[in-house]
mmCIF file of C-alpha atoms in Angstrom:
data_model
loop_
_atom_site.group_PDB
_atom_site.id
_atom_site.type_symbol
_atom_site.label_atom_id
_atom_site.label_comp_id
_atom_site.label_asym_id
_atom_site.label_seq_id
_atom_site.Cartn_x
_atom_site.Cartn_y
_atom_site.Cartn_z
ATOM 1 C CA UNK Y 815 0.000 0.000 0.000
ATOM 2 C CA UNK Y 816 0.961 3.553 -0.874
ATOM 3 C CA UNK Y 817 0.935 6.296 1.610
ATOM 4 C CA UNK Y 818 -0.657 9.603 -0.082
ATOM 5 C CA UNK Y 819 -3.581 11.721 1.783
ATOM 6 C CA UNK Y 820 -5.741 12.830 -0.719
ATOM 7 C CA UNK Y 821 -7.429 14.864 2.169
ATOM 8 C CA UNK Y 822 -5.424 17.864 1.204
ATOM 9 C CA UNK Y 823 -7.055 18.233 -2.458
ATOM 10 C CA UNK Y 824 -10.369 18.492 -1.172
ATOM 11 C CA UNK Y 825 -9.911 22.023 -1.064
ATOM 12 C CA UNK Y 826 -9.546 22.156 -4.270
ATOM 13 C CA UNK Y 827 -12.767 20.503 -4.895
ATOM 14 C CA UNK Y 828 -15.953 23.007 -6.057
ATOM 15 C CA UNK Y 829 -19.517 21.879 -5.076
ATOM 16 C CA UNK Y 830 -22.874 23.368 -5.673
ATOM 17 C CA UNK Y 831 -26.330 22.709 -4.512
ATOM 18 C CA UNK Y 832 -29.435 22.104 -6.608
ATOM 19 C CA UNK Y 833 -32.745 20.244 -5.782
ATOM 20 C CA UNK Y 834 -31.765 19.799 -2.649
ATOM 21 C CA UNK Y 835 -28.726 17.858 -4.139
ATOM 22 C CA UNK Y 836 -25.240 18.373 -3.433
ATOM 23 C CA UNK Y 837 -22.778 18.379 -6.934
ATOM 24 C CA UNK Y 838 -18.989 18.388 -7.358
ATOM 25 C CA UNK Y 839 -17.166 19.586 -9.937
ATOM 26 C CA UNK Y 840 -15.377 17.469 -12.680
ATOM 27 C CA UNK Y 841 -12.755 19.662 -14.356
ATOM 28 C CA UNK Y 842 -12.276 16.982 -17.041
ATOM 29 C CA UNK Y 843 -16.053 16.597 -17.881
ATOM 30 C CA UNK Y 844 -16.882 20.214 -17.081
ATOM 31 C CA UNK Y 845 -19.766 19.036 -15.360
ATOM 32 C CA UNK Y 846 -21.257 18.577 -12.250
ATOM 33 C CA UNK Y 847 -21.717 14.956 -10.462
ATOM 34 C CA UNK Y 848 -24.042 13.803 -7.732
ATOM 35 C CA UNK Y 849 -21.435 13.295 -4.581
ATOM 36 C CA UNK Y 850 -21.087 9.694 -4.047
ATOM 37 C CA UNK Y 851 -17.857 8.345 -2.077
ATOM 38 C CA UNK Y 852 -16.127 6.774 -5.306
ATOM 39 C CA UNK Y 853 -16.769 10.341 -7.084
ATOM 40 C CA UNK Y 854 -15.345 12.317 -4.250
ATOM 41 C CA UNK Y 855 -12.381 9.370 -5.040
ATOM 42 C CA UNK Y 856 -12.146 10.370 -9.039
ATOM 43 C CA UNK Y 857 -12.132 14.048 -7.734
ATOM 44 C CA UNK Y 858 -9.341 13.829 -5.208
ATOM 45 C CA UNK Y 859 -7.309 12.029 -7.635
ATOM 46 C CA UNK Y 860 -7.879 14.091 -10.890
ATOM 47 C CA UNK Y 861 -6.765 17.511 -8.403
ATOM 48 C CA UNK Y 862 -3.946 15.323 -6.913
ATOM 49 C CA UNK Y 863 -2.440 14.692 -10.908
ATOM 50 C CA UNK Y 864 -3.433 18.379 -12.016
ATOM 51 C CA UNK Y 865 -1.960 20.009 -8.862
ATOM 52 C CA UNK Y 866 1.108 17.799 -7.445
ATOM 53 C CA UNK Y 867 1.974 15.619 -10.909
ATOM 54 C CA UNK Y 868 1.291 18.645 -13.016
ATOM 55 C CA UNK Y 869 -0.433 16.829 -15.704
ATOM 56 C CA UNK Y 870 -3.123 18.641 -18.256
ATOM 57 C CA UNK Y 871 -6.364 18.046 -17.951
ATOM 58 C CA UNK Y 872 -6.054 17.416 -21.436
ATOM 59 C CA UNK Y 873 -4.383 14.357 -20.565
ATOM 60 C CA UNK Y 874 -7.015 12.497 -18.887
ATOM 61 C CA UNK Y 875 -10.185 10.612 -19.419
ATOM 62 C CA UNK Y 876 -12.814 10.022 -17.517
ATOM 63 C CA UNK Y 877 -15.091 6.849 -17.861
ATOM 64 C CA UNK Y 878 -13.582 5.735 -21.138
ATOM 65 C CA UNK Y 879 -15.745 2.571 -21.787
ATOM 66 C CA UNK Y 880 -14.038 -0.711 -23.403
ATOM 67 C CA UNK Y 881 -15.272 -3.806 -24.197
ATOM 68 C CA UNK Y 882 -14.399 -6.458 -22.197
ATOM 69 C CA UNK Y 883 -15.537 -10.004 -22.843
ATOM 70 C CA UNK Y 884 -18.317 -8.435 -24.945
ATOM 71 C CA UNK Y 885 -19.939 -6.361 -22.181
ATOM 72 C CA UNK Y 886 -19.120 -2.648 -22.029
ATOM 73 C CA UNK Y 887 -17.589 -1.107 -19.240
ATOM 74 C CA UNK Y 888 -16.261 1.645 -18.114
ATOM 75 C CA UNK Y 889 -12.809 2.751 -16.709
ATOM 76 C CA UNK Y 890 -12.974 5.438 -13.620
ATOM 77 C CA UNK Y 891 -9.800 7.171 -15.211
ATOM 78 C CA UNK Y 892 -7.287 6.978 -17.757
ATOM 79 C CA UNK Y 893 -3.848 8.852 -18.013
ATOM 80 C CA UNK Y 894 -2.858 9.745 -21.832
ATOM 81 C CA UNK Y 895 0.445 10.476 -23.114
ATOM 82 C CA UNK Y 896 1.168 11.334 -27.190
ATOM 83 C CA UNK Y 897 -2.680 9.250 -27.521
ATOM 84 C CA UNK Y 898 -1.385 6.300 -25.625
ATOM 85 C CA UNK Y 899 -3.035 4.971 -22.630
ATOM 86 C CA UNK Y 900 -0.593 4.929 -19.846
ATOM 87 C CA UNK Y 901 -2.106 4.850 -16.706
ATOM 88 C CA UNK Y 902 -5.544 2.965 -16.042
ATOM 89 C CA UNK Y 903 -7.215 3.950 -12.609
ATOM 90 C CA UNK Y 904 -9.872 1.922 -10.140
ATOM 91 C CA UNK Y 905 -11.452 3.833 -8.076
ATOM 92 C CA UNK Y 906 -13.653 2.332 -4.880
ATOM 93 C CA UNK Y 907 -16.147 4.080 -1.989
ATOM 94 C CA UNK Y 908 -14.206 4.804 0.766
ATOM 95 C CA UNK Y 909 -16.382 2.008 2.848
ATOM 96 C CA UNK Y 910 -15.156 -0.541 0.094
ATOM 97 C CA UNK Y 911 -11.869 -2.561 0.804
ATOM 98 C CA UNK Y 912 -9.277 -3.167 -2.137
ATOM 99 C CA UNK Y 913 -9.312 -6.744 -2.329
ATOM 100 C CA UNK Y 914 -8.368 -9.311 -5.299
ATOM 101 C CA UNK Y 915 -11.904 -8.733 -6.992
ATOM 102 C CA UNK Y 916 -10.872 -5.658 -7.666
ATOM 103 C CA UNK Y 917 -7.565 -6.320 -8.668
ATOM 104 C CA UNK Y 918 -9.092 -8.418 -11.579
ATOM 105 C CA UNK Y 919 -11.721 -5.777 -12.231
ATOM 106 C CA UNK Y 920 -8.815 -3.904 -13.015
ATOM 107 C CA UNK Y 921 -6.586 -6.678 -15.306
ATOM 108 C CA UNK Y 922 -9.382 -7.099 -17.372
ATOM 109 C CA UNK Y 923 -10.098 -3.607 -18.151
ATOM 110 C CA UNK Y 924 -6.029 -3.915 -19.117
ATOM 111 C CA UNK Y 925 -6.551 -6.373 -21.270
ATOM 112 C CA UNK Y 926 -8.243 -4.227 -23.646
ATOM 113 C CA UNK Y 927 -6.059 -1.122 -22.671
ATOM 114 C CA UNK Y 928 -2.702 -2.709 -22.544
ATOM 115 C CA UNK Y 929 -1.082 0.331 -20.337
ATOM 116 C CA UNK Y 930 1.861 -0.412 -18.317
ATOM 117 C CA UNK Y 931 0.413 1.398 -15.467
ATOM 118 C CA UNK Y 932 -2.204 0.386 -12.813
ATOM 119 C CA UNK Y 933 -3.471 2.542 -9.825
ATOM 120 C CA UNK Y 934 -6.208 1.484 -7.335
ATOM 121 C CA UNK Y 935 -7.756 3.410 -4.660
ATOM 122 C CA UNK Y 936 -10.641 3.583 -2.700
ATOM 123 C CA UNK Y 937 -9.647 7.281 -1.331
ATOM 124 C CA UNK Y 938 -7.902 6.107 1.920
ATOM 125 C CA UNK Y 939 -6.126 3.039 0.720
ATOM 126 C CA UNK Y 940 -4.000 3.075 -2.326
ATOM 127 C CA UNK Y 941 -2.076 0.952 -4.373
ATOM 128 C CA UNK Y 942 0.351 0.838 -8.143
ATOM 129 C CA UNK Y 943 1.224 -1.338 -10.344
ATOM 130 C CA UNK Y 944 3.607 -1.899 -13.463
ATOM 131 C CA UNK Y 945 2.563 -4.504 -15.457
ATOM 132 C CA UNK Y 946 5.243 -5.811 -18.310
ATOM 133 C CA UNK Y 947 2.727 -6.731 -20.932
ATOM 134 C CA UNK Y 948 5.659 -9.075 -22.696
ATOM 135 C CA UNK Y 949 6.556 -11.110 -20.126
ATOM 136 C CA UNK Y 950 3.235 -10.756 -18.274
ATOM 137 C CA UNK Y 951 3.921 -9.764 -15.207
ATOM 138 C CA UNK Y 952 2.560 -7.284 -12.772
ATOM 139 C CA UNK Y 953 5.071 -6.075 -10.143
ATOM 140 C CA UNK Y 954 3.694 -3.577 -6.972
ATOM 141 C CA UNK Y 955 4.837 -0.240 -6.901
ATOM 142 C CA UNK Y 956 5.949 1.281 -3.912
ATOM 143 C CA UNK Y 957 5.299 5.348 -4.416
ATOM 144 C CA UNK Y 958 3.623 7.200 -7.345
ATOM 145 C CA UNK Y 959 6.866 8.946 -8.288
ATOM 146 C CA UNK Y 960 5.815 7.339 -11.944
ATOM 147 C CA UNK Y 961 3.336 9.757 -12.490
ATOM 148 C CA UNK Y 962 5.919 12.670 -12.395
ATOM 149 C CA UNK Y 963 8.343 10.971 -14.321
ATOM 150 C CA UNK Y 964 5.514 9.519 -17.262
ATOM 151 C CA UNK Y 965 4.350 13.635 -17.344
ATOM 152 C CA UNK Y 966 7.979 14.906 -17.892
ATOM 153 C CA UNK Y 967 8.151 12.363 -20.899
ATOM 154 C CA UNK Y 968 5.152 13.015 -22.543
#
């Protein structure tokens, strides 16, 4: 597991009222979202890589569906550099443990990507992955330095 405390984005985050509703902000989308837990997740993250990582909104999609053993789902957030898909992202409730369901969630989603890259979160609990698509391995990462580093090279 990766230490990182989202906590200090939420500043960051913009919400807004309507029908008695409460909305955040997606800078990506340019829209606003019903707060749920795993959306107050996406939003940490996305102001965690635009702020700390530096990376341009540009660079990121949100809910990019794929195809997966002909049903279509969608992936919470992917990290694009030069058009390629980097950097595929899980995210979970905050009540919801990361556990080896969503592990494979996660490698099947890749098998349609193919990115190198694999983060999982559910807000408090947070974990990366480098998978070597030739010899098929994934091996845990033990800080998100990568993020940086992918950004300065693309």
């Amino acid at each position: 597991m990766i230490k990182l405390d989202l906590s200090k984005y939420h500043s960051e985050l913009k919400f807004s009222e309507s029908g008695g509703k409460r909305y955040v902000f997606d800078p990506i989308r340019k829209s606003n979202f019903i707060v749920q837990q795993e959306e107050l997740v996406r939003q940490s993250w996305i102001q965690y890589l635009l702020i700390s990582c530096k990376i341009r909104e540009a660079s990121l999609s949100v809910e990019k569906q794929v195809v997966v053993n002909k049903l279509k789902k969608r992936i919470d957030l992917v990290y694009y550099s030069k058009g390629n898909p980097l950097v595929l992202f899980e995210f979970k409730s905050f009540n919801i443990s990361i556990n080896q369901n969503a592990a494979q969630q996660v490698a099947n989603y890749n098998l349609q990507l193919k990115v190198p890259y694999i983060v999982i979160s559910n807000g408090l609990d947070h974990f990366a992955f480098f998978v070597d698509l030739e010899k098929q391995t994934t091996t845990p990462l033990n800080d998100f330095s990568f993020l940086s580093e992918l950004n300065t090279q693309g």
